[in-house]
XYZ file of C-alpha atoms in Angstrom:
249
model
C -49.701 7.347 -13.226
C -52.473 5.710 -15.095
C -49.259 3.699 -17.047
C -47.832 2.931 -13.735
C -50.734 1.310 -12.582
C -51.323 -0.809 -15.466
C -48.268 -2.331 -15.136
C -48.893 -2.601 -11.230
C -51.897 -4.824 -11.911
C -50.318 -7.645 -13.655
C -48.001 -8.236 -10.913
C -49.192 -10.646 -8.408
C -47.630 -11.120 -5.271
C -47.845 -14.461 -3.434
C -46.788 -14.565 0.535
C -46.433 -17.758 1.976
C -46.522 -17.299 5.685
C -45.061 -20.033 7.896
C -44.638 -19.848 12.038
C -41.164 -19.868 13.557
C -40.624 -21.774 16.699
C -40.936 -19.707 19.929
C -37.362 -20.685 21.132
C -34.180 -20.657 18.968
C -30.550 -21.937 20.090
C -28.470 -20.405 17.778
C -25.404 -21.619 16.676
C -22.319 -19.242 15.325
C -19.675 -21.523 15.314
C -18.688 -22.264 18.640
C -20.885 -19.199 20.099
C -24.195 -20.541 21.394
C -27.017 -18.187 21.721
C -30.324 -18.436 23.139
C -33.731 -16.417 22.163
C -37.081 -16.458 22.208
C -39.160 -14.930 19.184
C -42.488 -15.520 17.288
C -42.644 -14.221 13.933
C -43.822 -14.625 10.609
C -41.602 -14.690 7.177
C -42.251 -14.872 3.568
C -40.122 -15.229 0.625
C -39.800 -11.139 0.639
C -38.901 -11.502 4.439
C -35.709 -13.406 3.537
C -34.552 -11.720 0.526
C -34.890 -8.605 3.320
C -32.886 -10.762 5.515
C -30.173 -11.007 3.513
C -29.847 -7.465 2.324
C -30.008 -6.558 6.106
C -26.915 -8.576 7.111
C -25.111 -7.012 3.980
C -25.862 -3.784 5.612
C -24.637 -5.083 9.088
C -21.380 -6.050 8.095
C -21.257 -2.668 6.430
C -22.085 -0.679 8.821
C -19.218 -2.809 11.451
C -16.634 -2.300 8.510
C -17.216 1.567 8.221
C -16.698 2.170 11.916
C -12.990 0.353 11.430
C -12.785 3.012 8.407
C -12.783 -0.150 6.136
C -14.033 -0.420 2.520
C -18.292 -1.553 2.396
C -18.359 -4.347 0.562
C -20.562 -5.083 -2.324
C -23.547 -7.019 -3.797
C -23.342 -9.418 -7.167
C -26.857 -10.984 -8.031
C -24.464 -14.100 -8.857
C -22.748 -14.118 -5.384
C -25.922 -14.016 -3.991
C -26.924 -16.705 -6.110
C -24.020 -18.536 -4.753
C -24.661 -18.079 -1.212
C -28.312 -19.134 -1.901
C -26.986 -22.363 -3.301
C -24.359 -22.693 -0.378
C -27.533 -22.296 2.289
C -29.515 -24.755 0.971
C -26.836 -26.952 1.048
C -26.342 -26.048 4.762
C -29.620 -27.229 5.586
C -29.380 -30.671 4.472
C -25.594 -31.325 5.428
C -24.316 -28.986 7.846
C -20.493 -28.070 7.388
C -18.307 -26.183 5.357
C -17.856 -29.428 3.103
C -20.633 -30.543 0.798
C -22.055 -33.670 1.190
C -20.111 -35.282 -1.580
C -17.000 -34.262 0.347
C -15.822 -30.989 -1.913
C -15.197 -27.862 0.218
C -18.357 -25.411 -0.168
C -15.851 -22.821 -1.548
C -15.768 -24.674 -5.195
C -18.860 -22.598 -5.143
C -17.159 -19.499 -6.558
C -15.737 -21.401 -9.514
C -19.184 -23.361 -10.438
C -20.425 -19.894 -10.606
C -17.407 -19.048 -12.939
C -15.680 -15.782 -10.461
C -12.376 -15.290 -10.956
C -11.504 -14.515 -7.557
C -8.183 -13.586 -5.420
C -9.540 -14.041 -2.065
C -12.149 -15.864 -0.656
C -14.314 -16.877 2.598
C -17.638 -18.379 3.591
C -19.223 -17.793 7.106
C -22.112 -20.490 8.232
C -24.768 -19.825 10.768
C -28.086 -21.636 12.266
C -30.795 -20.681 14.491
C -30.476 -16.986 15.025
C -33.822 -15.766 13.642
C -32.874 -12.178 12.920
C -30.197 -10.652 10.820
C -28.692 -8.796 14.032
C -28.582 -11.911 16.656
C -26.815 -13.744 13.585
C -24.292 -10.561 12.894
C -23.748 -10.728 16.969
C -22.953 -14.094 16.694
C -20.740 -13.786 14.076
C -19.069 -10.842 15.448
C -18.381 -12.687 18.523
C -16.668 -15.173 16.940
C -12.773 -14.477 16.471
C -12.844 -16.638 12.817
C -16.082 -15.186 11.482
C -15.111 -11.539 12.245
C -12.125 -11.716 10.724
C -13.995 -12.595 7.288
C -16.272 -9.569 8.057
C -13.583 -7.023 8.537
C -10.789 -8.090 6.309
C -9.721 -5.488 4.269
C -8.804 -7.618 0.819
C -12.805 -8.282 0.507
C -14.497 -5.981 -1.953
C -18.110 -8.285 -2.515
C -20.612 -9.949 -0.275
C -23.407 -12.393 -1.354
C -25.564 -13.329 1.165
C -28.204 -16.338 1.844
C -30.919 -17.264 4.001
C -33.017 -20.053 4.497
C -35.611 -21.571 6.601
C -36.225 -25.165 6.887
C -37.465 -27.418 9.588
C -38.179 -24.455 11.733
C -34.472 -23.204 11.821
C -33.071 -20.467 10.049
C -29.703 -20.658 8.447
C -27.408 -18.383 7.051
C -24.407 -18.156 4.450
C -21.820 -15.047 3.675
C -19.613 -15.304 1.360
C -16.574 -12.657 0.685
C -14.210 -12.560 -2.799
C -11.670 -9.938 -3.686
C -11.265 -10.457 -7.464
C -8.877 -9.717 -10.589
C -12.284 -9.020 -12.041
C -13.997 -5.300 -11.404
C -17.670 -6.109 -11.171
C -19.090 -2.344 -12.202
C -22.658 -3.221 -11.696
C -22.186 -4.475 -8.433
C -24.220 -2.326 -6.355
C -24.050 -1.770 -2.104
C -27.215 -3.610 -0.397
C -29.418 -0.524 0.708
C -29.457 -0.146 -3.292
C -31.449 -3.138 -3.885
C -34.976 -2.761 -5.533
C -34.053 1.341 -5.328
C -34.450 1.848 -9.437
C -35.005 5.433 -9.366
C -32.434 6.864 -6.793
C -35.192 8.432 -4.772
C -33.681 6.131 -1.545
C -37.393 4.576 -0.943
C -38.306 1.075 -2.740
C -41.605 1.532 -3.634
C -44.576 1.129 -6.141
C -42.660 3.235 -8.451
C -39.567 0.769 -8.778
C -41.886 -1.998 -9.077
C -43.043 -0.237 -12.316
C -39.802 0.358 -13.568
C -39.005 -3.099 -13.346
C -42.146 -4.227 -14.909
C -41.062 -1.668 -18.256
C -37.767 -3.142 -18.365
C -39.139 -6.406 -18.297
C -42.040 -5.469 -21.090
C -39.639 -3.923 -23.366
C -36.936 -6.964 -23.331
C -39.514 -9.622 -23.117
C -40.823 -7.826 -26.687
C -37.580 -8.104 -28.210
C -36.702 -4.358 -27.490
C -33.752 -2.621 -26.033
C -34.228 -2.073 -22.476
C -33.137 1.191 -20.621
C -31.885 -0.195 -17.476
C -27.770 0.142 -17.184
C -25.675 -2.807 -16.037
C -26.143 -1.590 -12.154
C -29.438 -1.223 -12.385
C -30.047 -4.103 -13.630
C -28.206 -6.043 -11.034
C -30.140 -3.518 -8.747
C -33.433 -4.752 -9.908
C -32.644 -8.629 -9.527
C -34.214 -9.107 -6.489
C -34.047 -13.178 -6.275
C -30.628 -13.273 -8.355
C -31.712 -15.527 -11.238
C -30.108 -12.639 -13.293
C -32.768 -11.644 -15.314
C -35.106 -8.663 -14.749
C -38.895 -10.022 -14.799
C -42.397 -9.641 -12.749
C -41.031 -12.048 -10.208
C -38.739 -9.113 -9.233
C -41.592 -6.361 -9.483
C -43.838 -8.929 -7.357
C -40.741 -8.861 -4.546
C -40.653 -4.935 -4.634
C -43.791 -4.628 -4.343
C -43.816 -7.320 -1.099
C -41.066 -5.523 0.339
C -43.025 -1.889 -0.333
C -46.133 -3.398 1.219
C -44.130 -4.470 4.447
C -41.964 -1.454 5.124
C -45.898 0.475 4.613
C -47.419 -1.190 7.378
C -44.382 -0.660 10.019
């Protein structure tokens, strides 16, 4: 334990809190939703997010008796890239006039099949999966059976919230690819806690010395909380975020 904590201490978190609107018209293609909310989010909050709609669309594709789809640190990288774009040019096109999808080949996937779904407004991960799911085009990405991986953004900017999923089937297996409730859970005790953070912080110690590291290929992915694919404190500083938030509910 005493080990444990000594790595604990030389992660620092940093929140930055910053205060949604009180009223939110969401927009899901053409399905226009209204709600009201107050709320806070950090960087943890949206990483969360995003994990939580993976687990949504899950959780609709199991009760069809479909296959849960899974979670690449580089899809999610790609979706992360694809919402940020959102929020300066709205559309499925980039602002230069290339289709969003040229996405999946930047990031160098060799896909078969392939989708993006777009959101803005809905604050939560469930009004935006309602929203989606009420919209004949976006379910069908959600519940297609060729999909096998997910990557998921979210981003807030200008007081709006804004979403990206995007779906691949692939001629490539992805191994490591892990399903979203597995994310930041290291030591397959099914709670993300202190002790993952710690794990994280070893791997990190022992590669950033030159030294072999003892996380596998899925862990690793596993532990990648803000998909830069590497395994550092940033990720142990996330964990620990996300620990410290599911404590105080």
């Amino acid at each position: 334990m005493k080990k444990i904590a000594a790595l604990l201490s030389s992660v620092v978190i940093t929140l930055a809190y910053i205060t949604v609107p009180s009223t939110f018209a969401a927009t899901v293609g053409n399905t226009v939703m209204t709600e009201t909310a107050k709320q806070a989010v950090s960087e943890h909050n949206l990483i969360m997010y995003t994990d939580s709609v993976a687990r949504l669309v899950n959780k609709e594709r199991r009760s069809r008796g479909l296959t849960e789809l899974r979670m690449i640190p580089r899809l999610n990288k790609s979706a992360d890239i694809r919402v940020k774009e959102t929020t300066v040019f709205w559309s499925h096109q980039r602002s230069n006039g290339t289709s969003g999808l040229d996405v999946f080949d930047e990031q160098g996937f060799k896909w078969s099949n392939i989708a993006e779904n777009i959101a803005k407004g809905s604050p939560t991960p469930e009004s935006v999966m309602s929203g989606w799911m009420n919209s004949t085009a976006h379910r069908d990405s959600i519940l297609n059976p060729n999909y096998r991986y997910i990557g998921v953004g979210c981003a807030y900017h200008d007081g709006i919230y804004y979403w990206t999923q995007l779906f691949m089937s692939s001629f490539e297996e992805y191994s490591y690819a892990y399903l979203p409730e597995q994310h930041g859970e290291l030591n397959d005790d099914g709670i993300i806690d202190a002790v993952d953070a710690a794990i994280v912080m070893q791997e990190y110690a022992a590669t950033s010395s030159g030294k072999q590291g003892k996380l596998d290929s899925g862990k690793r992915a596993r532990a990648d909380m803000n998909n830069d694919e590497l395994v550092d404190a940033v990720d142990a500083s996330v964990i620990l975020a996300i620990y410290a938030d599911n404590s105080s509910r």
